mmCIF file of C-alpha atoms in Angstrom:
data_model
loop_
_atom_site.group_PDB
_atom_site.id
_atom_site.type_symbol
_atom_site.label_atom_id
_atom_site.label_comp_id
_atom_site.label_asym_id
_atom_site.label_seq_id
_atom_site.Cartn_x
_atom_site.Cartn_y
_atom_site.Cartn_z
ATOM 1 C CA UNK A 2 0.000 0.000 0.000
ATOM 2 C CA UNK A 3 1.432 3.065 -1.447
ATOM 3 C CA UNK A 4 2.148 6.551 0.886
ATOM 4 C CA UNK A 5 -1.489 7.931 -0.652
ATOM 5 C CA UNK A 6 -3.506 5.194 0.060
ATOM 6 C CA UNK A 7 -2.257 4.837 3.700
ATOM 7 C CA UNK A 8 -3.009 8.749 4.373
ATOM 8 C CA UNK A 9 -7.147 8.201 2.391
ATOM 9 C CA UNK A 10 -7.578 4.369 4.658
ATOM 10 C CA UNK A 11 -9.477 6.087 6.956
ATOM 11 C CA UNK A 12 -11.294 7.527 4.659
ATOM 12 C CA UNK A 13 -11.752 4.237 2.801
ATOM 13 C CA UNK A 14 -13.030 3.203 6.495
ATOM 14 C CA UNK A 15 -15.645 5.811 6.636
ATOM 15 C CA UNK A 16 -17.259 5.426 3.574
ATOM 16 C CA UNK A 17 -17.467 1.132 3.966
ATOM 17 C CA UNK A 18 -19.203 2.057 7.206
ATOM 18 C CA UNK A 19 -21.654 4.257 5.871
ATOM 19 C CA UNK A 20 -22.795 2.284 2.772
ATOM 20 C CA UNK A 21 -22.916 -0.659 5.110
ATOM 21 C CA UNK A 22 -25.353 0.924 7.365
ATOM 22 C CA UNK A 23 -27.656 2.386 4.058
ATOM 23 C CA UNK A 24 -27.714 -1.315 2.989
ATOM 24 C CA UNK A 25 -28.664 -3.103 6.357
ATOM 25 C CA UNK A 26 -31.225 -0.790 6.584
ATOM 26 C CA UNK A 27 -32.170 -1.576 2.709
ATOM 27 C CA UNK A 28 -31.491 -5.324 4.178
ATOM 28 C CA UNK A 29 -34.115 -4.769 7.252
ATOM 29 C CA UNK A 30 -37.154 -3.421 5.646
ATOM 30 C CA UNK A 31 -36.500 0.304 7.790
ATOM 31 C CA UNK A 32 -35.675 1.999 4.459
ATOM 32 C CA UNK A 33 -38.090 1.011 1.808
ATOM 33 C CA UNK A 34 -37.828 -0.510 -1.484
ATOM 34 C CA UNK A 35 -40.654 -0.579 -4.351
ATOM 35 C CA UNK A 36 -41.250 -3.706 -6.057
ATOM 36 C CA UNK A 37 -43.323 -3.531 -9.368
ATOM 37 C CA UNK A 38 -45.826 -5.807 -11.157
ATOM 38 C CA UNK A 39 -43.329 -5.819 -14.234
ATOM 39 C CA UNK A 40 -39.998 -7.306 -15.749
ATOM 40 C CA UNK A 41 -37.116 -5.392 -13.655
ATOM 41 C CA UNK A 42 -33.909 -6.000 -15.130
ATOM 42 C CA UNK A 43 -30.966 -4.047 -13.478
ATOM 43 C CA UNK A 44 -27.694 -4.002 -14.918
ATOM 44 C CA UNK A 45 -24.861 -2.299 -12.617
ATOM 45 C CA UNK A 46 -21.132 -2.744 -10.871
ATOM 46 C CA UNK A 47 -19.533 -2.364 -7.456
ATOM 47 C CA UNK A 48 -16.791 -0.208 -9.057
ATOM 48 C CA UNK A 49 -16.750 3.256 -10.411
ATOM 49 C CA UNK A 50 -17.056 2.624 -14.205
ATOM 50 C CA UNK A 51 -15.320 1.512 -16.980
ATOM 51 C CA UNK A 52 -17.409 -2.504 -16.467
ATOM 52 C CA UNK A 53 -19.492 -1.826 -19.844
ATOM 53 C CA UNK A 54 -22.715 -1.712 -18.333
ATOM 54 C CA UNK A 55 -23.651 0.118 -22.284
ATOM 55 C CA UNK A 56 -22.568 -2.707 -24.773
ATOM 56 C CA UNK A 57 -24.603 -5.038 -21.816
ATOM 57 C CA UNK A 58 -27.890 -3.454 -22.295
ATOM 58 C CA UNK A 59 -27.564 -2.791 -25.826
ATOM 59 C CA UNK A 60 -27.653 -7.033 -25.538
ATOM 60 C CA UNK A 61 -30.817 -7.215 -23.884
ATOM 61 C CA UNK A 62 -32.260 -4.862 -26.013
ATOM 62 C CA UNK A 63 -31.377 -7.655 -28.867
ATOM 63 C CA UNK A 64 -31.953 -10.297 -26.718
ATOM 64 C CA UNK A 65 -35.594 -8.909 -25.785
ATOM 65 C CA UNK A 66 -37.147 -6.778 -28.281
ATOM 66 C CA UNK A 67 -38.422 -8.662 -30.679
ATOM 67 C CA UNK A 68 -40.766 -10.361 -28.706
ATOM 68 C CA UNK A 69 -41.349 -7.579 -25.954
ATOM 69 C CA UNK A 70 -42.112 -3.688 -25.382
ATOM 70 C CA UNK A 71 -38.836 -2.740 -23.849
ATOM 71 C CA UNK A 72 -38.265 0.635 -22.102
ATOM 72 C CA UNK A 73 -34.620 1.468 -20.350
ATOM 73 C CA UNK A 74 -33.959 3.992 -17.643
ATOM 74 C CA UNK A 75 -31.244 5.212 -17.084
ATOM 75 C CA UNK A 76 -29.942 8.361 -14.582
ATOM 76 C CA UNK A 77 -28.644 10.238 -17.771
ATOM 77 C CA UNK A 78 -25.283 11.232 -16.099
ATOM 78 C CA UNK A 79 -23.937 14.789 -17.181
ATOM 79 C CA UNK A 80 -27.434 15.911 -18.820
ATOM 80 C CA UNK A 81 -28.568 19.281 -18.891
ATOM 81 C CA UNK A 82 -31.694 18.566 -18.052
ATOM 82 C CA UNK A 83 -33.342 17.624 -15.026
ATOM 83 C CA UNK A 84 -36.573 15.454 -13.488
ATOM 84 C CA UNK A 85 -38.454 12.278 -15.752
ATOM 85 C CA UNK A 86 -37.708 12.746 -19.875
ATOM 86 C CA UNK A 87 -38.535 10.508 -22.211
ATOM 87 C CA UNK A 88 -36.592 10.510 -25.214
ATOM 88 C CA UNK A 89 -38.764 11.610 -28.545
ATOM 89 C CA UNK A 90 -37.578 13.088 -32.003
ATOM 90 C CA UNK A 91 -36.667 16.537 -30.157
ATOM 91 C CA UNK A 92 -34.197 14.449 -27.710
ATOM 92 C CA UNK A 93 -30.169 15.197 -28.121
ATOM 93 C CA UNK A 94 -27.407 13.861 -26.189
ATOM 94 C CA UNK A 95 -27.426 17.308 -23.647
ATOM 95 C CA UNK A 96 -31.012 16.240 -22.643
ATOM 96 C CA UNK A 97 -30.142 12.479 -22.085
ATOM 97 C CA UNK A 98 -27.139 11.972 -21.729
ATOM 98 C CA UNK A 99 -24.834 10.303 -24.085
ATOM 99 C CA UNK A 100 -25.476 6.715 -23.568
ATOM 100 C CA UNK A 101 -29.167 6.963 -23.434
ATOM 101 C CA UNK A 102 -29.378 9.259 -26.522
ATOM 102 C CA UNK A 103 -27.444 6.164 -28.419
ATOM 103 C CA UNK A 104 -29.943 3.820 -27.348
ATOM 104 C CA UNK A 105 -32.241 5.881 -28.335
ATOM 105 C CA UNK A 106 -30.593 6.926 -31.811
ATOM 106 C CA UNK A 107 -29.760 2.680 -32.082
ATOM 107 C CA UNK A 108 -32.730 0.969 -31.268
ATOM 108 C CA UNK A 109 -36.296 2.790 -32.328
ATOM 109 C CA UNK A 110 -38.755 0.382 -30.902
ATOM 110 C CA UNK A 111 -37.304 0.844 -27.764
ATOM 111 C CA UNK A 112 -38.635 3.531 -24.890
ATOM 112 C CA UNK A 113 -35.838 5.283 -23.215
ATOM 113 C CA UNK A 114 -36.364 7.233 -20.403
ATOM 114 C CA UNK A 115 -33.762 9.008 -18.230
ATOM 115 C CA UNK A 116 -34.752 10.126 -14.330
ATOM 116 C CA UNK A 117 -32.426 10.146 -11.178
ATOM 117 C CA UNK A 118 -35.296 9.181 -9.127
ATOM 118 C CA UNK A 119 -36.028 5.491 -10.501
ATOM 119 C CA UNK A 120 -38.717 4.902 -8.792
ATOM 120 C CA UNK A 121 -40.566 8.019 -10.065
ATOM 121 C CA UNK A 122 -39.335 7.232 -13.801
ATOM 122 C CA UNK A 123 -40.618 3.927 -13.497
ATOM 123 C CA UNK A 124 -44.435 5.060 -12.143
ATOM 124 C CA UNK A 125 -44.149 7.879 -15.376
ATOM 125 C CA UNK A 126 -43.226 5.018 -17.798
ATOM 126 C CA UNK A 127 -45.987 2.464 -16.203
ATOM 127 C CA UNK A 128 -48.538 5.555 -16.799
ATOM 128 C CA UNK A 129 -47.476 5.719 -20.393
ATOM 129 C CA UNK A 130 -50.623 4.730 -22.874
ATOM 130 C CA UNK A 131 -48.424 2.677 -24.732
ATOM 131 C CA UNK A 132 -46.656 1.246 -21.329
ATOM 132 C CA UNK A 133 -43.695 -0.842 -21.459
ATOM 133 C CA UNK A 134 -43.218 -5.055 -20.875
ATOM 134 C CA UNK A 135 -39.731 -4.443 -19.378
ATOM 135 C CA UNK A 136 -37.954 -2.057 -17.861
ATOM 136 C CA UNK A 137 -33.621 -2.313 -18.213
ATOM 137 C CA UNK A 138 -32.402 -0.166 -15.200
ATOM 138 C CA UNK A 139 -28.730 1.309 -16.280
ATOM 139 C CA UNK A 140 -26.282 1.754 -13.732
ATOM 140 C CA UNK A 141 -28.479 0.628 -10.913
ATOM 141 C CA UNK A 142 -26.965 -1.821 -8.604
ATOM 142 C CA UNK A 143 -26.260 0.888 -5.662
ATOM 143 C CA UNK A 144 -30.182 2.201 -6.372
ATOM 144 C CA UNK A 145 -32.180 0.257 -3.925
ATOM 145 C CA UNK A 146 -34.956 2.360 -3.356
ATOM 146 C CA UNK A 147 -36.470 0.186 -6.356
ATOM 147 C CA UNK A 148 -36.269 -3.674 -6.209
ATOM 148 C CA UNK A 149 -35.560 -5.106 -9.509
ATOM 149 C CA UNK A 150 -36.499 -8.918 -9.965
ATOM 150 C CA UNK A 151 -32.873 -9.846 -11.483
ATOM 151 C CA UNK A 152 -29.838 -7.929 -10.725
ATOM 152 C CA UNK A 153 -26.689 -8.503 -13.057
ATOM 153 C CA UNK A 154 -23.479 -7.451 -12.083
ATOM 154 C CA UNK A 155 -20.844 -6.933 -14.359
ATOM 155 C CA UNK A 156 -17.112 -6.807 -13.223
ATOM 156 C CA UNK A 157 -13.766 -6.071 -15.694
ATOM 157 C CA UNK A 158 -11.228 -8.813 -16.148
ATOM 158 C CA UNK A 159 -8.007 -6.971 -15.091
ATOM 159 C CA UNK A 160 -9.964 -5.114 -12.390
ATOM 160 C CA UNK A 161 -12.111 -7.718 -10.495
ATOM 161 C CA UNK A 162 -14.615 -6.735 -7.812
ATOM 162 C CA UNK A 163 -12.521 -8.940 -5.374
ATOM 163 C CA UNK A 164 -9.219 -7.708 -5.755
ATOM 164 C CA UNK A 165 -10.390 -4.407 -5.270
ATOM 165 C CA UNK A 166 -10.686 -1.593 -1.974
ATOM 166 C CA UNK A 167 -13.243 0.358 -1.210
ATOM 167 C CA UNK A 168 -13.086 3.915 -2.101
ATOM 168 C CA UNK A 169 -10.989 6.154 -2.298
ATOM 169 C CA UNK A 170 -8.186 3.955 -1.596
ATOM 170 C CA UNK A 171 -9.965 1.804 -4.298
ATOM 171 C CA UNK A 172 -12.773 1.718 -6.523
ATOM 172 C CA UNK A 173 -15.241 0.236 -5.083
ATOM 173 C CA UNK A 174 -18.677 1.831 -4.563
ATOM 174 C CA UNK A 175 -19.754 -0.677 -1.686
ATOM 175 C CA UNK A 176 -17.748 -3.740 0.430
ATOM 176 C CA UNK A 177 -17.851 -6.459 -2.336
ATOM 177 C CA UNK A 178 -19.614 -8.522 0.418
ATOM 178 C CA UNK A 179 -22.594 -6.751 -1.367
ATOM 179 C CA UNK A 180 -22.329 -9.220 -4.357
ATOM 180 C CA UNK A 181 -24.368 -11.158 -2.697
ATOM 181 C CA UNK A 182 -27.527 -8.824 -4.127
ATOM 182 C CA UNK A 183 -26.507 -10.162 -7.617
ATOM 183 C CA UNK A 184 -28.634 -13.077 -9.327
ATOM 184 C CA UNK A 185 -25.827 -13.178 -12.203
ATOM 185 C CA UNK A 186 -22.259 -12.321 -12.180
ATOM 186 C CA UNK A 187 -20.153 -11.158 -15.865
ATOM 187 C CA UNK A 188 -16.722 -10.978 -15.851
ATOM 188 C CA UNK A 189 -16.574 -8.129 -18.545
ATOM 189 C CA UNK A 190 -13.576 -7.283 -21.198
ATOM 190 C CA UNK A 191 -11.932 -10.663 -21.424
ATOM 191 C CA UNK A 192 -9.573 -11.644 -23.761
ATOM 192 C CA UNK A 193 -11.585 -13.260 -26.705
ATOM 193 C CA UNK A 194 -9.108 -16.475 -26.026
ATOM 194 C CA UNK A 195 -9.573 -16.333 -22.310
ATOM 195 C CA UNK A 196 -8.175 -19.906 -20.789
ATOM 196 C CA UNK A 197 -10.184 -22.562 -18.926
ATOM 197 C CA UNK A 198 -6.849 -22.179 -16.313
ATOM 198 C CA UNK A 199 -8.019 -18.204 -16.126
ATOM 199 C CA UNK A 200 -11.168 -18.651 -16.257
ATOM 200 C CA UNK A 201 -11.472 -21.202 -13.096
ATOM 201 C CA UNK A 202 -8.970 -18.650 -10.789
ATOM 202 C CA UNK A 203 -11.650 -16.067 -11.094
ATOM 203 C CA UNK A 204 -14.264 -18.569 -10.337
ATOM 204 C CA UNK A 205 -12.635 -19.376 -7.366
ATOM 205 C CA UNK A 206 -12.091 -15.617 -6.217
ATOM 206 C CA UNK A 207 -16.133 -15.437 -6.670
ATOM 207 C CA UNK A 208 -16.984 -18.090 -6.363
ATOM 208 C CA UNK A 209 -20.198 -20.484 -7.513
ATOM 209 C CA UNK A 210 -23.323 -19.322 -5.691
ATOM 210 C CA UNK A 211 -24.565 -17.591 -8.887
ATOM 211 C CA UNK A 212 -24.168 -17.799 -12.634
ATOM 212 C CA UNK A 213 -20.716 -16.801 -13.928
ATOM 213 C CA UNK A 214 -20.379 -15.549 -17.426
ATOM 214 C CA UNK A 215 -17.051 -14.194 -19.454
ATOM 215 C CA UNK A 216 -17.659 -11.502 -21.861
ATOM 216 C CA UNK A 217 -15.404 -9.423 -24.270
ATOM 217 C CA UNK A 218 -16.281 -6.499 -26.505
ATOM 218 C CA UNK A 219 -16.377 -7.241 -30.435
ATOM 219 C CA UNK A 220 -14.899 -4.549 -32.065
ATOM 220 C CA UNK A 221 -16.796 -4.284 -35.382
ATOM 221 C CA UNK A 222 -14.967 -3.724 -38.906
ATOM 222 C CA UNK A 223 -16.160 -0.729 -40.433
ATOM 223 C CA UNK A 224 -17.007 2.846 -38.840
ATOM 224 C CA UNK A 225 -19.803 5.172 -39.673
ATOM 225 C CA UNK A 226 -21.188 8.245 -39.550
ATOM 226 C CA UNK A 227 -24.389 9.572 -40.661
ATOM 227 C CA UNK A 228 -23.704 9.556 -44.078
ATOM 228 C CA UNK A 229 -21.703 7.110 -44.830
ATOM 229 C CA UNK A 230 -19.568 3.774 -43.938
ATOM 230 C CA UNK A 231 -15.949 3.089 -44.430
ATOM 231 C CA UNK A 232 -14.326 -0.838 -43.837
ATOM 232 C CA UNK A 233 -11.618 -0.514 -40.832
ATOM 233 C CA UNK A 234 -8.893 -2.701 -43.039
ATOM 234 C CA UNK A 235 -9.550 -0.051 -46.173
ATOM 235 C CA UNK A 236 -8.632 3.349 -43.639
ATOM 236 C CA UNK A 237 -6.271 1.749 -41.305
ATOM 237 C CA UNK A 238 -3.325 2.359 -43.479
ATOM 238 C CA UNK A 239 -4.366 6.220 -43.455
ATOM 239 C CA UNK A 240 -3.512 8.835 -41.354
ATOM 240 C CA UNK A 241 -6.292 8.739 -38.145
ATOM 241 C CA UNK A 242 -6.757 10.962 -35.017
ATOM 242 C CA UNK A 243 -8.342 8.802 -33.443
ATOM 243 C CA UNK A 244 -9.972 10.642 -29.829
ATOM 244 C CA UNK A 245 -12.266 8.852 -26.935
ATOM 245 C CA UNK A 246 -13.840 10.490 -23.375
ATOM 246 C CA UNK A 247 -14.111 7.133 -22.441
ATOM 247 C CA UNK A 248 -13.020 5.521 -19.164
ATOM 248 C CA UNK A 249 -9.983 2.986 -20.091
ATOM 249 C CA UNK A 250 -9.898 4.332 -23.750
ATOM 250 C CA UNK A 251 -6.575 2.372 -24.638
ATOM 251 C CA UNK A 252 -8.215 -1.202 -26.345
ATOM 252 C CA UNK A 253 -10.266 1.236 -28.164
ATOM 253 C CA UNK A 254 -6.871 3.130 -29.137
ATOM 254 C CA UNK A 255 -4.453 -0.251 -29.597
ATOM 255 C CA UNK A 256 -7.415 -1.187 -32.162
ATOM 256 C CA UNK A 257 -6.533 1.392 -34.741
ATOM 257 C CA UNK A 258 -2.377 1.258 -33.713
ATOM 258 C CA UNK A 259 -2.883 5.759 -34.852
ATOM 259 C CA UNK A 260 0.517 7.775 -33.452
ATOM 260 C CA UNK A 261 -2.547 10.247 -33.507
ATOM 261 C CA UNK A 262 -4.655 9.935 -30.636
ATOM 262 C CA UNK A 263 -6.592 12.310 -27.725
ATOM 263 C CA UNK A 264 -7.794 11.360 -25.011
ATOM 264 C CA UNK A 265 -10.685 12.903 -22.734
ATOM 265 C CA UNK A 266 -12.357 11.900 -19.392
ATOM 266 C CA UNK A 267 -14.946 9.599 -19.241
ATOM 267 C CA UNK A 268 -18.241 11.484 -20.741
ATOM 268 C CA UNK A 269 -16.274 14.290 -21.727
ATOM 269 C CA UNK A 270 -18.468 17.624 -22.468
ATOM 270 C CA UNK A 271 -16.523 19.022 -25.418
ATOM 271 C CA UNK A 272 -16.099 22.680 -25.293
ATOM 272 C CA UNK A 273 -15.386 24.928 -28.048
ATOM 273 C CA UNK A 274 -11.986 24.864 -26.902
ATOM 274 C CA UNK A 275 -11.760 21.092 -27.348
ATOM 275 C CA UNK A 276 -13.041 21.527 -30.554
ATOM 276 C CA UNK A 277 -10.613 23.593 -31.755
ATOM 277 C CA UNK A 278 -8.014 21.471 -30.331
ATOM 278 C CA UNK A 279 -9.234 18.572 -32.036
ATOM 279 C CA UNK A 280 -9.637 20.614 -35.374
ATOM 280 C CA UNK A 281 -5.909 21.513 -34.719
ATOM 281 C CA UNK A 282 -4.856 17.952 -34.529
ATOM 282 C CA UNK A 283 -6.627 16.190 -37.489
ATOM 283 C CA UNK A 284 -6.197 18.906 -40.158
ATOM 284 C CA UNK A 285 -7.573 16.697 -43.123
ATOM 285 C CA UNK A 286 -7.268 13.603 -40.881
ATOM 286 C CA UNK A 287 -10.453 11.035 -40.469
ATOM 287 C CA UNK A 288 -11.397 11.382 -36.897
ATOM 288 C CA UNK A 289 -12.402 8.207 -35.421
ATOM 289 C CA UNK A 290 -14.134 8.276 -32.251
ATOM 290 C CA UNK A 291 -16.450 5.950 -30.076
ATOM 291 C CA UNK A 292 -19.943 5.287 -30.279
ATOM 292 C CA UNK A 293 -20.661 7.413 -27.239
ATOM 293 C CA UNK A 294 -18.336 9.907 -27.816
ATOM 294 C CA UNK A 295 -20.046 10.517 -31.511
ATOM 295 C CA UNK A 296 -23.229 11.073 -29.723
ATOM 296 C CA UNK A 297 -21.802 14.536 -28.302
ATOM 297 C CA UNK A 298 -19.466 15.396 -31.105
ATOM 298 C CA UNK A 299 -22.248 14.973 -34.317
ATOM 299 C CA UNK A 300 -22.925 18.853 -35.530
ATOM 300 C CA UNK A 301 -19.252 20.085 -33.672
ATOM 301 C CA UNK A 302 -17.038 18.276 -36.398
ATOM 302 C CA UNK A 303 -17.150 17.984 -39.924
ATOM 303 C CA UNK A 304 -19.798 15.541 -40.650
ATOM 304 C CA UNK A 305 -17.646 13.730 -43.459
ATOM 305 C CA UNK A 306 -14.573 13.535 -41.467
ATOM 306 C CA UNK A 307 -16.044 12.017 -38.314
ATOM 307 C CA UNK A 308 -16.712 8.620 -37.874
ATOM 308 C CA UNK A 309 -17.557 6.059 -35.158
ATOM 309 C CA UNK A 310 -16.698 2.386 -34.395
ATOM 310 C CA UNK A 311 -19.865 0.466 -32.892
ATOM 311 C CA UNK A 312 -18.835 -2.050 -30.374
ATOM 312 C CA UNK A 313 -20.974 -5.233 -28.363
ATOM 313 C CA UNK A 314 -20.633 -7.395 -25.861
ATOM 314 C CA UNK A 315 -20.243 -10.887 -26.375
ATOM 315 C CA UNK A 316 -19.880 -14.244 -24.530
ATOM 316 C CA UNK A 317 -16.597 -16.140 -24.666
ATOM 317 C CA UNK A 318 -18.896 -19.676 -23.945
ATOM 318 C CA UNK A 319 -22.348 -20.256 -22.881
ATOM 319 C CA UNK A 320 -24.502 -17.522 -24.619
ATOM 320 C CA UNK A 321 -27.506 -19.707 -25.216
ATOM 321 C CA UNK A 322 -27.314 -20.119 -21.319
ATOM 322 C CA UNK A 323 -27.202 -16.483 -20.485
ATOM 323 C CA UNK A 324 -30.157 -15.710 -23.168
ATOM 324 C CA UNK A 325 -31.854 -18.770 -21.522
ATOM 325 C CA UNK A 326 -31.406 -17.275 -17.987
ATOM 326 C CA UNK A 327 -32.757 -13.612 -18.586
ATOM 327 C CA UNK A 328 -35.786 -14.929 -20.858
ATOM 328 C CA UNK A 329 -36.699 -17.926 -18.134
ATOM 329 C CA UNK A 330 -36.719 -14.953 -15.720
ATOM 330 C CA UNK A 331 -38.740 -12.665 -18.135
ATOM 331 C CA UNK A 332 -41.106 -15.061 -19.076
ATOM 332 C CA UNK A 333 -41.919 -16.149 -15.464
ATOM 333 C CA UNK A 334 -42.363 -13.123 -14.049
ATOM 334 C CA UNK A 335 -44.302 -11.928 -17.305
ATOM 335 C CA UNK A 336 -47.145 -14.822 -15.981
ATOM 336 C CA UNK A 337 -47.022 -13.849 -12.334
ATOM 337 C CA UNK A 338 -47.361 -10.296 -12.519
#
């Protein structure tokens, strides 16, 4: 343990004890938490970001819309906007948020809905005349004033929940004790040619008392924009800036191999300044970017000289199990509500 995290273990200390009381008295019935006659399905981490909670939803959405109405709900982190919105033809990424605005912009049968108060967004999109059959909760593992019927938790391969400290002398949002909440468990960002050896080490560190999945992220092999399409293989020979505001940006980067590349923080408002910057930079460079990070950038950068690479999650083994899983659940509590 370094100098810095020996002066902020007290601190570390502190904040375990307080989100240890909130959830005992989550635990105990003294705070409450609102159960509803629907499909709940929450998809969230016990670290701060970076677990691809997106990429995971975007695969339910798949995985669920064609036979259901599906609605996600997200908090809509860094909006300018405030209270229940749900997302129409006027939406942009400053009213939603970035990663709601690209499920949104990806996936038009689906409602999306951003609110901080999730049990308030969920009673305005139950009161909708055209209500939905599931709701997808984004980023809502720590939000237990609403009880979701299955909980996934996602957790990155070189940063696993159980190697981790709590906060701020780690990353954890909560003691990882609190996995215990979880009805599934993905180990996020694998290798693609993840071992059986590596594989059973992390099942031993979390052992066997719910599903265990291993997912990595599927780069696609061409990049878009609104316009148009390009194949990765025909422009990776060119020159690229390629720029993210992503958290742990460098797969994305180590995709393209560009000497030209920015970096920004994780849902990174660009100012005008950026955009000059970034202007500065490419000169008559393509500017590839991330899904998310297009969302904010469309209308600030040239339209032909801005593209994005889509990404999605996929399962190293075991898909048909995990598909099986979350429509079993669906289905079920479909009949019984």
């Amino acid at each position: 343990m370094n100098l810095l995290r020996k002066i902020l273990f007290p601190f570390a200390i502190l904040y375990g004890i307080i989100t240890s009381i909130r959830n005992f008295l989550f635990d105990k019935g003294i705070l409450k938490s609102y159960s509803f006659n629907i499909p709940i399905i929450a998809v969230g981490n016990l670290s701060l970001g970076g677990t691809g909670k997106t990429p995971q939803i975007e695969y339910l959405i798949r995985l669920l819309s064609p036979k259901y109405k599906v609605a996600t709900l997200s908090r809509g982190y860094k909006r300018k906007s405030k209270g229940f919105i749900l997302a129409d033809a006027n939406s942009n990424a400053e009213m939603l948020g970035d990663e709601p605005f690209q499920f949104f912009t990806k996936f038009k049968k689906c409602q999306v809905a951003v609110d901080a108060n999730r049990k308030n967004g969920i009673e305005k999109l139950l009161s909708l005349t055209e209500k939905p059959e599931i709701i997808l909760l984004d980023d809502a593992f720590q939000h237990r004033k609403v009880k979701a019927g299955f909980y996934i938790l996602l957790t990155s391969f070189d940063e696993l929940f159980t190697n981790d400290c709590i906060f701020p002398v780690g990353n954890l949002r909560e003691s990882k004790k609190q996995a215990k909440r979880a009805n599934m468990i993905i180990v996020t960002k694998c290798p693609a040619t993840i071992s059986e050896i590596a594989k059973d080490s992390i099942k031993q560190k979390i052992g066997d008392k719910v599903p265990l999945f291993f997912s990595y992220i599927d780069y696609d092999d061409t990049v878009f924009n609104e316009n148009e399409s390009k194949k990765v293989a025909e422009i990776k020979d060119q020159e690229l800036l390629v720029l993210a505001g992503i958290a742990k940006p460098e797969p994305f980067f180590n995709y393209f191999n560009s000497d030209a590349i920015m970096a920004f923080p994780d849902h990174h408002d660009f100012s005008e300044n950026d955009i000059m910057k970034i202007k500065e930079k490419a000169q008559n460079k393509l500017i590839i970017t991330t899904e998310k990070d297009f969302m904010r950038l469309s209308g600030k950068l040239p339209s032909a000289q801005l593209f994005y690479l889509p990404i999605k999650t996929r399962f190293v083994s075991e898909g048909e199990r995990f598909d099986s899983i979350i429509t079993n659940y669906v289905e079920s509590s479909s009949r019984n509500g």
